[in-house]
Short mmCIF file of C-alpha atoms in Angstrom, two decimals:
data_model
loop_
_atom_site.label_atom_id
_atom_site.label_comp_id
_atom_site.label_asym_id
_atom_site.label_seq_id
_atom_site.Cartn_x
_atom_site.Cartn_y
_atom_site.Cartn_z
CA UNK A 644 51.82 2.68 -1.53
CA UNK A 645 50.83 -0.74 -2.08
CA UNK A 646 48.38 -2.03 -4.83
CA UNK A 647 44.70 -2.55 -3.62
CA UNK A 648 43.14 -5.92 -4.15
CA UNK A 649 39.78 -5.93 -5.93
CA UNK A 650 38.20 -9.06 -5.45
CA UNK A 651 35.47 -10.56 -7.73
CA UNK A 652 31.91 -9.48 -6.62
CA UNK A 653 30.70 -12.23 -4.88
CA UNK A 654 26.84 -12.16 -3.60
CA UNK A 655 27.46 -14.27 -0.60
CA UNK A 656 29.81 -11.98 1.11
CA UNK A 657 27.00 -9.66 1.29
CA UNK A 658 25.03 -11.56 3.44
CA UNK A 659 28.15 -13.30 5.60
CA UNK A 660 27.00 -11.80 8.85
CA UNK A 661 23.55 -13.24 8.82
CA UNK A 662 24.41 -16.36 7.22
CA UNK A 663 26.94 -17.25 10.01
CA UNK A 664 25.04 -15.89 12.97
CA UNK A 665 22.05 -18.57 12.30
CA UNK A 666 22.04 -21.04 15.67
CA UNK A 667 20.18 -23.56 13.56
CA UNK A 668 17.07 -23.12 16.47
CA UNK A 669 14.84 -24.45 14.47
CA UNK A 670 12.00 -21.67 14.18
CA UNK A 671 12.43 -21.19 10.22
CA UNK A 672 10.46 -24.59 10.16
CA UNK A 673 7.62 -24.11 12.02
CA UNK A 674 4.34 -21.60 12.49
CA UNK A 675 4.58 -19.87 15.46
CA UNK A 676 0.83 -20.27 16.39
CA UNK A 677 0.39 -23.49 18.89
CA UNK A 678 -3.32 -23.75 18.30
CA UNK A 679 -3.15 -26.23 16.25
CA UNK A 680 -4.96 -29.62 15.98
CA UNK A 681 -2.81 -31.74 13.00
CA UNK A 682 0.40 -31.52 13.81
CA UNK A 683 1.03 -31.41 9.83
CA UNK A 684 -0.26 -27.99 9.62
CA UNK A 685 2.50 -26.96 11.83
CA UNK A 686 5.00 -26.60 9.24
CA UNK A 687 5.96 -23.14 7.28
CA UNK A 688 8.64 -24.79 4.90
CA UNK A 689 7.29 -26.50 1.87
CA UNK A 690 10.77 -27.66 1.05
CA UNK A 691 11.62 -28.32 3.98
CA UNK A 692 8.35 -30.07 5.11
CA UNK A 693 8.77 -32.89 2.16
CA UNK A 694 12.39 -33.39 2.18
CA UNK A 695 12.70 -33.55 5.67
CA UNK A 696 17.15 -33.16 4.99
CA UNK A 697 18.68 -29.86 6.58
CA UNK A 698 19.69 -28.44 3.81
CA UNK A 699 16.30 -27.53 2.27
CA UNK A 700 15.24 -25.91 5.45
CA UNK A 701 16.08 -22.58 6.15
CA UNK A 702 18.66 -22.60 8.18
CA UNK A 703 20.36 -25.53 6.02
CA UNK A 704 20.47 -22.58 3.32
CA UNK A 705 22.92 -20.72 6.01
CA UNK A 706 24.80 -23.85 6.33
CA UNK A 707 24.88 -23.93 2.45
CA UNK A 708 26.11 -20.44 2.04
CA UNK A 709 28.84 -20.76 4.69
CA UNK A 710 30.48 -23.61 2.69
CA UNK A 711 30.38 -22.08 -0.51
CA UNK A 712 31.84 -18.78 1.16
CA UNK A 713 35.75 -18.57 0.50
CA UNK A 714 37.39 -19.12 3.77
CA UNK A 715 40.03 -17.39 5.65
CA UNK A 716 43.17 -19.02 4.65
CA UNK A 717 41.55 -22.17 2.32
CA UNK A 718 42.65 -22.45 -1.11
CA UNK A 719 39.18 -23.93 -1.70
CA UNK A 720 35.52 -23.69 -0.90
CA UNK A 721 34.27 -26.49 1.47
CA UNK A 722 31.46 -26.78 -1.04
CA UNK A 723 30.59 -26.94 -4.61
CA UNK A 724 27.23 -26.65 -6.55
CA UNK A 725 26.29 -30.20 -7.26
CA UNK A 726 22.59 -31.65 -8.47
CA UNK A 727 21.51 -32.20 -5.23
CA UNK A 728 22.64 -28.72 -3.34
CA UNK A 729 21.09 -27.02 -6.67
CA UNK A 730 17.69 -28.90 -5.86
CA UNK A 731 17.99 -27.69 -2.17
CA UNK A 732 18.22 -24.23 -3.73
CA UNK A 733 15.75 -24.15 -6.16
CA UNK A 734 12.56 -25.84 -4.58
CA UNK A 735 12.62 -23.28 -2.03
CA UNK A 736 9.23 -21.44 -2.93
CA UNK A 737 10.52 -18.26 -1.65
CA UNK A 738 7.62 -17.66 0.11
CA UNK A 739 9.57 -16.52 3.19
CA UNK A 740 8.31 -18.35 5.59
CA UNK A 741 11.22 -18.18 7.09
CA UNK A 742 11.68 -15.02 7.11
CA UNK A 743 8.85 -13.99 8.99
CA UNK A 744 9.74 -16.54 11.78
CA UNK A 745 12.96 -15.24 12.19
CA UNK A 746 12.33 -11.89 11.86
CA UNK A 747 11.56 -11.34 15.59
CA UNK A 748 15.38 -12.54 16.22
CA UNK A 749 17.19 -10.68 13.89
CA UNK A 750 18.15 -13.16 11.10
CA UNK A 751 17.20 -12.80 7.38
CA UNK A 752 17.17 -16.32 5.64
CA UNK A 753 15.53 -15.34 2.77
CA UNK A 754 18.19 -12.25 2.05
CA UNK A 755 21.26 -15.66 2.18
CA UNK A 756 18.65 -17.90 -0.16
CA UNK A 757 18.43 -15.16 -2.91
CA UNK A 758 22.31 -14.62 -2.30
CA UNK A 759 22.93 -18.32 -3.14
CA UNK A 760 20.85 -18.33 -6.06
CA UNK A 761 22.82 -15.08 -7.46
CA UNK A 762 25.90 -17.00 -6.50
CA UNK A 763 24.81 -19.69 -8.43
CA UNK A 764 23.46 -17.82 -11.93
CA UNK A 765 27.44 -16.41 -11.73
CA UNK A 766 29.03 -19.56 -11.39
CA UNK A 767 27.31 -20.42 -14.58
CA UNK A 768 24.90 -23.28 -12.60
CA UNK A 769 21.64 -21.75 -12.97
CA UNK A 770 18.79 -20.78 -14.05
CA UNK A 771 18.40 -24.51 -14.55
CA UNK A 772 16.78 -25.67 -18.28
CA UNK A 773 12.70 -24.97 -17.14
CA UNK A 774 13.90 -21.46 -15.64
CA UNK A 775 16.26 -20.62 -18.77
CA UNK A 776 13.21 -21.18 -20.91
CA UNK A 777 10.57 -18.71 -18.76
CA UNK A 778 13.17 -16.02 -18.61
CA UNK A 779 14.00 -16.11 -22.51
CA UNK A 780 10.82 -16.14 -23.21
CA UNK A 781 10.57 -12.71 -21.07
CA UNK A 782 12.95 -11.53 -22.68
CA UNK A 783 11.77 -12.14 -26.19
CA UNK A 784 8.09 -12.32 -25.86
CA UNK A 785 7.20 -10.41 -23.00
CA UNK A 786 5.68 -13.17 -21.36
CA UNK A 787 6.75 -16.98 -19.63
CA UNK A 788 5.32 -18.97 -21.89
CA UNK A 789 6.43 -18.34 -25.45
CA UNK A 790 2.87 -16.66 -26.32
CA UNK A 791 2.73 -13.89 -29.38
CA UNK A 792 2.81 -10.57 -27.84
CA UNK A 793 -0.51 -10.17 -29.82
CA UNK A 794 -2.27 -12.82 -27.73
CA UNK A 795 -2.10 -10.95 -24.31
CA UNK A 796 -4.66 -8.02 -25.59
CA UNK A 797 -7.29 -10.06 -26.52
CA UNK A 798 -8.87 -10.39 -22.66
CA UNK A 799 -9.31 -6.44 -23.07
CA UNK A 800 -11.51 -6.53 -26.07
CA UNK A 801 -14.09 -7.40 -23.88
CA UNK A 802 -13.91 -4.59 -21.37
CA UNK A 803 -14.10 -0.24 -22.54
CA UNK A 804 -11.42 0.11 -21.26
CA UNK A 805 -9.10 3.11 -22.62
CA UNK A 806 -6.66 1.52 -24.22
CA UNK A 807 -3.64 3.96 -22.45
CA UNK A 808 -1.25 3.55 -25.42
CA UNK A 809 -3.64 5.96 -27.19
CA UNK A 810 -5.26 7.56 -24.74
CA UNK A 811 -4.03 9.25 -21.52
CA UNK A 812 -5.70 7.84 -17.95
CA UNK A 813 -4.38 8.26 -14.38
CA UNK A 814 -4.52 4.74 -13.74
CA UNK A 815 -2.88 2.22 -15.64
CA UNK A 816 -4.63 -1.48 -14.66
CA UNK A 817 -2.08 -3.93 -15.09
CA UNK A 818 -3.69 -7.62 -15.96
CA UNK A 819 0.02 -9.56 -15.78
CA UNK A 820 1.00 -12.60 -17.73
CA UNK A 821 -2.08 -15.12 -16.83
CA UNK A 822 -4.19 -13.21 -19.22
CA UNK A 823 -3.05 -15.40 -21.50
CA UNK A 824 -5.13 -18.51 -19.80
CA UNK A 825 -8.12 -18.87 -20.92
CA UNK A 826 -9.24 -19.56 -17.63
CA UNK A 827 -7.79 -16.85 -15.74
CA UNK A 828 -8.54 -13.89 -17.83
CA UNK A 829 -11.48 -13.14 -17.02
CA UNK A 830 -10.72 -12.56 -13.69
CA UNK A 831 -9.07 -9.21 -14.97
CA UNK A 832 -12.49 -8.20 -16.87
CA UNK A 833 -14.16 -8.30 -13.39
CA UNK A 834 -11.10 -6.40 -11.91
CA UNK A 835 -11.43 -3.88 -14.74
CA UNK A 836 -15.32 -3.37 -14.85
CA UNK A 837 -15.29 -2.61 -11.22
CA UNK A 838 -12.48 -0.24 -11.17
CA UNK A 839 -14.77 1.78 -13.97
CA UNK A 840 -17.75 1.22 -11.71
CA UNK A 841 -15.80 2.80 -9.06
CA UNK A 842 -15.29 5.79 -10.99
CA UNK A 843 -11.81 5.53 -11.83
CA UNK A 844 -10.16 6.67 -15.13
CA UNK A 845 -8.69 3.76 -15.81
CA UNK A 846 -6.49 2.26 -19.10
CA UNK A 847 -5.14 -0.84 -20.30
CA UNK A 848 -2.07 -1.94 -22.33
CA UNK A 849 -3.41 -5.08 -23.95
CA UNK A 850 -1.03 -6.21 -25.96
CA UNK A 851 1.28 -3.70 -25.33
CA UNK A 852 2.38 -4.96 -21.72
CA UNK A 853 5.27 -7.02 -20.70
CA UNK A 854 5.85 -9.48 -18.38
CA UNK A 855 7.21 -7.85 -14.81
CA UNK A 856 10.30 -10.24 -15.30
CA UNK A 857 9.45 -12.33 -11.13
CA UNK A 858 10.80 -15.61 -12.68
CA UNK A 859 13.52 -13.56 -13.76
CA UNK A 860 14.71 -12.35 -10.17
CA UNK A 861 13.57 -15.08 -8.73
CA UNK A 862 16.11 -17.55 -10.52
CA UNK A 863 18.69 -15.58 -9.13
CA UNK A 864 19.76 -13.62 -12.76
CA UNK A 865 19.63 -10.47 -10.87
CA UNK A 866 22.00 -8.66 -14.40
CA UNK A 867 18.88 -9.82 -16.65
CA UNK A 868 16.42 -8.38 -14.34
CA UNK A 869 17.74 -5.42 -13.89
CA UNK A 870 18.24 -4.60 -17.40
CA UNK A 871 14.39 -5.67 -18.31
CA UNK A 872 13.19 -3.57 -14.99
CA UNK A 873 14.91 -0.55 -16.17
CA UNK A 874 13.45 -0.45 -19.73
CA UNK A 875 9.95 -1.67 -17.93
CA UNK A 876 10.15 0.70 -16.17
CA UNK A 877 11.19 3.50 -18.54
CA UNK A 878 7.81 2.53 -20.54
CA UNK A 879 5.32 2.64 -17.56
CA UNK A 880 6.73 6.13 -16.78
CA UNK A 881 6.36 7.58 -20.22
CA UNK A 882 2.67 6.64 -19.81
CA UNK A 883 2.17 9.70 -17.62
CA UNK A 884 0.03 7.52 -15.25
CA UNK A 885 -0.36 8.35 -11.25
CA UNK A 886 -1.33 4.44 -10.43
CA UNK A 887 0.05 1.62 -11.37
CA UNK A 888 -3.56 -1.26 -10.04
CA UNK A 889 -2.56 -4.70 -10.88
CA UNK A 890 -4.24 -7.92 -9.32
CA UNK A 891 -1.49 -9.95 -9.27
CA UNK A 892 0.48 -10.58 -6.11
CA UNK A 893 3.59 -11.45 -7.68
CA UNK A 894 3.18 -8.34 -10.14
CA UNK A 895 2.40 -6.33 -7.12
CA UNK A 896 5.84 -6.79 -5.40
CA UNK A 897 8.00 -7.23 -8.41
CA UNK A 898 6.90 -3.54 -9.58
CA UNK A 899 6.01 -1.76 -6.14
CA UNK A 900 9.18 -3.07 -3.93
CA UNK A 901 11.91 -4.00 -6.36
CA UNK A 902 11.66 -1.67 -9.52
CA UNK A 903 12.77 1.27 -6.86
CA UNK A 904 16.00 -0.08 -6.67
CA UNK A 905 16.54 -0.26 -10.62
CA UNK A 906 15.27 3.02 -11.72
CA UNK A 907 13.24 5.80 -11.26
CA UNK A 908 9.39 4.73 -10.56
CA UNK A 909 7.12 7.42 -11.38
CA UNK A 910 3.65 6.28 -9.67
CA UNK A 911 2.31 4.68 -7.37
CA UNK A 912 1.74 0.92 -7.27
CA UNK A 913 -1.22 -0.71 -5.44
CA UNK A 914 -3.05 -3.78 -5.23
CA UNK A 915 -6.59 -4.45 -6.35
CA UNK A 916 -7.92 -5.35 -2.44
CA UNK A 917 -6.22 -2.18 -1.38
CA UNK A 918 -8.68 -0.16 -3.79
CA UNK A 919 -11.90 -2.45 -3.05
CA UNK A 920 -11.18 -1.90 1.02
CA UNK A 921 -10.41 1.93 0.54
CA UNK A 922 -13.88 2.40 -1.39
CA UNK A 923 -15.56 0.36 1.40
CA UNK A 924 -14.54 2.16 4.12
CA UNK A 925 -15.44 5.54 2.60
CA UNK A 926 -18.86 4.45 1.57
CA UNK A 927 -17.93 4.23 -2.43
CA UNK A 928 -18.53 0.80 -2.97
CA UNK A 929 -21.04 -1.66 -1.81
CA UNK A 930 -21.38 -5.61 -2.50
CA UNK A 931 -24.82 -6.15 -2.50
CA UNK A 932 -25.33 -9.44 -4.12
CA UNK A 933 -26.37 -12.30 -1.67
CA UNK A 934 -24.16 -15.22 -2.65
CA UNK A 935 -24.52 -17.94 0.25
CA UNK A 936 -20.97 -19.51 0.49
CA UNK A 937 -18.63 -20.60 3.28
CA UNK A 938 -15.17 -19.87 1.80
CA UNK A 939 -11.90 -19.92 3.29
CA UNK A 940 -8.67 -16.95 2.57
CA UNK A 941 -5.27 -17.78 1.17
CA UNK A 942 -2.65 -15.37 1.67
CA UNK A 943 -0.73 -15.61 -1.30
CA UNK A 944 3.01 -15.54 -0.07
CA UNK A 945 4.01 -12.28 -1.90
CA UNK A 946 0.72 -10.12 -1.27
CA UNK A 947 0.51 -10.96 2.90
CA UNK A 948 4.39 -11.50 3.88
CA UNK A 949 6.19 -9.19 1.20
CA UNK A 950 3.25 -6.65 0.95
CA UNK A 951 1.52 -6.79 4.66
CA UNK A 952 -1.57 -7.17 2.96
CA UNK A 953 -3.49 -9.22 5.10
CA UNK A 954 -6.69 -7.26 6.33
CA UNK A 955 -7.73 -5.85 2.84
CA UNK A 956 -8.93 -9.02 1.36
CA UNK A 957 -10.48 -10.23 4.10
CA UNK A 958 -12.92 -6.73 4.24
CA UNK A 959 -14.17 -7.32 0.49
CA UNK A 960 -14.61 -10.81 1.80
CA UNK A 961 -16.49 -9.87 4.94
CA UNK A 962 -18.85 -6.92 3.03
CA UNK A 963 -20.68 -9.62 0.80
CA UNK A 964 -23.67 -10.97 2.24
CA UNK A 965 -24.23 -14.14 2.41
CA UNK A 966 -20.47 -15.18 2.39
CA UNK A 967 -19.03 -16.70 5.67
CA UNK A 968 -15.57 -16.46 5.93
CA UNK A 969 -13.94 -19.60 7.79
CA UNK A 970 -9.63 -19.44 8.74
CA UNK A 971 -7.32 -22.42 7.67
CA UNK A 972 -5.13 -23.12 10.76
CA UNK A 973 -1.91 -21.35 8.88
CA UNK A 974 -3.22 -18.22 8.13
CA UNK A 975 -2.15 -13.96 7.47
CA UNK A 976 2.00 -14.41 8.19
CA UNK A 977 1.14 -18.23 9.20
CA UNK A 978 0.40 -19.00 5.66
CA UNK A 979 1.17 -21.95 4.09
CA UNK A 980 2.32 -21.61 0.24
CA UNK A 981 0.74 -22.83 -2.80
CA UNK A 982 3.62 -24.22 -4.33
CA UNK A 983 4.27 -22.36 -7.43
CA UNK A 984 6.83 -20.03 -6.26
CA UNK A 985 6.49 -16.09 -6.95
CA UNK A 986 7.15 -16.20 -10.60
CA UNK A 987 5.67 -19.79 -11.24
CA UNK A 988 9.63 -20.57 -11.59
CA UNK A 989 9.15 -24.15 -8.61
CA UNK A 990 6.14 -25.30 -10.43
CA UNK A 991 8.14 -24.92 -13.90
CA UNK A 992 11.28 -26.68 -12.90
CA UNK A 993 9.59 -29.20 -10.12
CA UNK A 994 5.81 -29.93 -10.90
CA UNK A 995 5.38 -33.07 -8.41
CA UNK A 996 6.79 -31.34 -5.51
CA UNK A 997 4.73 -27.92 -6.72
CA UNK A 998 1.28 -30.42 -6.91
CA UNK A 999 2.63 -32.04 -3.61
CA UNK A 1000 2.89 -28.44 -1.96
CA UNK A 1001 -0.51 -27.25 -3.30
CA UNK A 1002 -2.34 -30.75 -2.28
CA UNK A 1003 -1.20 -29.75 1.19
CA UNK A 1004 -2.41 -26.41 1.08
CA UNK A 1005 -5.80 -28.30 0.09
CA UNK A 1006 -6.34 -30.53 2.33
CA UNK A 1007 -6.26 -27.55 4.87
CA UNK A 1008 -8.54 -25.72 2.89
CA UNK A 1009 -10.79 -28.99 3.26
CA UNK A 1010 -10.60 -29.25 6.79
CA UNK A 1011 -12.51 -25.88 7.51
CA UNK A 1012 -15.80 -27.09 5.90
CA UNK A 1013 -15.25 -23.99 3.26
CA UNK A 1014 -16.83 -24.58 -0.11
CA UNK A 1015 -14.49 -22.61 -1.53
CA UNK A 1016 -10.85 -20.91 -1.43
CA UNK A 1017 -10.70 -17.40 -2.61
CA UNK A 1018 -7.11 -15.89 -3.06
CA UNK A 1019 -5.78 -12.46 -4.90
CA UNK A 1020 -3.49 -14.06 -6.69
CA UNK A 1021 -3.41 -16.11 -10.05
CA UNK A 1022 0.03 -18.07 -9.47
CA UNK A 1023 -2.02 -19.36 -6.39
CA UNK A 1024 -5.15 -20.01 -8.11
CA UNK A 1025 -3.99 -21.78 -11.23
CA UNK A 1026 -1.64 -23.81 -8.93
CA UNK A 1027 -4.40 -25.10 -6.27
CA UNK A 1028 -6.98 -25.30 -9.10
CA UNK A 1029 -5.21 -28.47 -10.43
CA UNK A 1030 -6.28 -30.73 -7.94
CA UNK A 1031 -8.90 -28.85 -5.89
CA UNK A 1032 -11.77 -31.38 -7.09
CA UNK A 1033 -14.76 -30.50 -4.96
CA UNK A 1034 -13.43 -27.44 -3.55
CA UNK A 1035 -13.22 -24.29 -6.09
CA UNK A 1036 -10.58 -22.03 -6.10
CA UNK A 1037 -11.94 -18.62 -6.90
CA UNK A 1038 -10.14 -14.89 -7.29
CA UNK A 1039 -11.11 -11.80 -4.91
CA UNK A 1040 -12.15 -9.44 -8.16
CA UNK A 1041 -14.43 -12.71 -9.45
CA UNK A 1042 -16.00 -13.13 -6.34
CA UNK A 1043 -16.73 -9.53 -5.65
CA UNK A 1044 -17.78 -9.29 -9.70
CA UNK A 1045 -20.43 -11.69 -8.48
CA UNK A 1046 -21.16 -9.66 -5.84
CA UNK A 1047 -21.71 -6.81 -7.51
CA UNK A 1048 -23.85 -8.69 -10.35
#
C-alpha cells in the first residue's frame, strides 16, 4: 500500500477552478447600467479605478492567484509576495463589486481575493503593521482602536435601556465599535429609543460588548477570527436573546453570515432598516415629522451586496414627509464604495487612497442636487464625513430620530 501524501493546506487551491476559468472580459470593472452621463461613474472598482494596472482589478487578482498557485511539475511558484503585489491585495475594499458583476457568469472574484489574503497571513506577509494593530487591539480590548473596554458603555447611559447583562430581554441591540466616537454614538441612542418606541424589549451590553472581529477576517487571519467568533459567539448565546438588532452594516454580516460557519448561532440577526420597514408596512410605526430635505442613498457595500438589503432603507427614507429621495448614478448592486473597507482595515493601512475613494463617492453624491447623503452604516459615514464640506452625511436611525421628534 503506498504512503498517502498530505500536502500543506493551502487556501488557493480551494478556489483553483474559479481563479483559472476568469477570461479577463473585463466586466469586474465596470457597472452594468449604461445610463450614465460621466463616464467616471462607470467604474465599480475603487482599486482598480485609481491604479488603473491589472493587477488591482478583479480579474488581475485571478491572474495573481494563478502565479502564486504551485504548478504542475515547477519546483517554484511563478510568483512571490512582494510590496507591490501586497498593495494590489490589500487596497481592494472588498466591497465586491466584482462579484456582483460576475455573478451572472459564474465566476467568484471575491471568493480568490479573500483566498489570497489567507494565503498571504500563512506565508507570514500579512496583516501588514496598520492591520496587525486593529486586530490586537480586538483581541485585547474588544475594540480597533486601543479604547478601555469601559469607554464603549458610556453612549448607553443616556438611553433606559435594560442593560441585558443583568437583566433578561429578547432583543439584544448591538451598537458596534463606533460608539466609541463621539460623533457617531449618538446615532445608536436614536436607534435604541426607537426600538423602545416600537415596543420592543430591548437590552444593551454597554461595556460589556466586543468588537465582531470584520478587520479581523477581512485581513485574511481567518485562525484569529475564528477563535474570537467562537467565544463571541458563545457569549451572545448565553444571553438567552431571540434577536440579535445591530445598525452596523459591517456588524450585520460579520455576525448574521459568517458566525454560522464558526459555531452554533442561537438567534436571529437583523438589521435596523429591516425592523423600521417591517413596522411600516404593518402600520406600527409612522414618521411624522416634516423635515424638507433632498437627500440621496448610499448602499453601504456589506448591507446591499452581502445582505440584499436594498429596498428597506429606501422605505424609512420614502415614509418621512418632506424628504425627497434623489439616486446617485451607481446605485442598490451599482454602488460605488466609500473607501473604508468592511472593517475600516483600507482606510487604516491606506488613508489617501481611502479619502481618494470616498471624494469620488462625493462628488456623485454632489451631482444629484441632494443636500444630504444618508447611509446605514457608520464605516461609510465616518469615512465620507471627512471631506463632505457642504454636503452632510447623515445615518438612517438619526434621520428617522428626527422624524419621529
Amino acid at each position: 500500500m503506498s504512503n498517502l501524501i498530505r500536502a500543506e493546506y493551502n487556501p488557493l487551491m480551494q478556489v483553483h477552478r474559479t481563479a483559472l476559468r476568469c477570461g479577463k472580459c473585463g466586466l469586474c470593472r465596470f457597472i452594468d447600467n449604461t445610463k450614465i452621463n460621466d463616464v467616471r461613474f462607470s467604474y465599480i472598482c475603487p482599486s482598480g479605478a485609481r491604479f488603473r494596472f491589472e493587477e488591482y482589478w478583479g480579474s488581475g487578482k485571478s491572474e495573481l492567484a494563478r502565479g502564486l498557485m504551485t504548478q504542475l511539475g515547477a519546483t517554484k511558484m511563478e510568483l512571490e509576495f512582494d510590496e507591490r503585489l501586497l498593495h494590489a491585495l490589500y487596497t481592494c475594499t472588498l466591497c465586491a463589486g466584482c462579484q456582483k458583476m460576475c455573478e451572472g457568469i459564474g465566476k467568484e472574484p471575491l471568493r480568490t481575493i479573500t483566498a489570497l489574503r489567507e494565503k498571504a497571513v500563512l506565508d507570514g506577509e500579512a496583516p501588514l503593521d496598520r492591520q496587525k494593530e486593529l486586530i490586537d487591539s480586538i483581541l485585547e480590548h474588544g475594540n480597533p482602536w486601543g479604547r478601555k473596554p469601559a469607554e464603549k458603555g458610556r453612549w448607553a447611559e443616556n438611553v433606559r435601556a435594560k442593560d441585558i447583562r443583568n437583566v433578561e430581554a429578547k432583543t439584544l441591540f448591538f451598537a458596534g465599535c463606533f460608539t466609541l466616537n463621539r460623533r457617531l454614538a449618538p446615532n445608536a441612542e436614536h436607534a435604541v429609543r426607537i426600538l423602545l418606541k416600537l415596543g420592543l424589549d430591548v437590552g444593551v451590553l454597554g461595556a460589556g460588548e466586543t468588537c465582531c472581529g470584520a478587520a479581523i477576517l477581512n485581513a485574511g487571519d481567518r485562525r484569529n477570527f475564528e477563535a474570537h467568533a467562537a467565544r463571541h459567539a458563545a457569549a451572545l448565546n448565553a444571553l438567552g436573546i431571540e434577536t440579535l438588532v445591530t445598525a452596523c452594516a459591517s456588524c450585520h454580516r460579520i455576525l448574521r453570515d459568517e458566525y454560522p460557519d464558526v459555531a452554533d448561532v442561537n438567534f436571529e440577526v437583523v438589521h435596523f432598516s429591516e425592523i423600521l420597514a417591517g413596522k411600516l408596512e404593518d402600520g406600527g410605526l409612522k414618521l411624522g415629522g416634516k423635515l424638507k430635505m433632498k437627500v440621496t442613498y448610499h448602499d453601504p457595500c456589506t448591507l446591499g451586496r452581502f445582505s440584499g438589503l436594498y429596498d428597506e432603507p429606501r422605505r424609512v427614507i420614502g415614509a418621512i414627509p418632506g424628504v425627497e429621495l434623489v439616486e446617485m448614478q451607481r446605485s442598490r448592486g451599482n454602488s460605488w464604495c466609500c473607501g473604508a473597507g468592511s472593517g475600516g482595515e483600507v482606510r487604516a493601512q491606506y488613508p489617501e487612497f481611502a479619502k481618494w475613494t470616498a471624494e469620488e463617492r462625493l462628488r456623485e453624491a454632489r451631482a444629484t442636487g441632494a443636500e444630504a447623503i444618508v447611509t446605514s452604516c457608520p464605516f461609510c459615514e465616518d469615512m465620507l464625513s471627512v471631506g463632505a464640506g457642504d454636503i452632510r452625511v447623515l445615518d438612517l436611525a438619526a434621520l428617522a430620530g428626527a422624524a419621529l421628534e
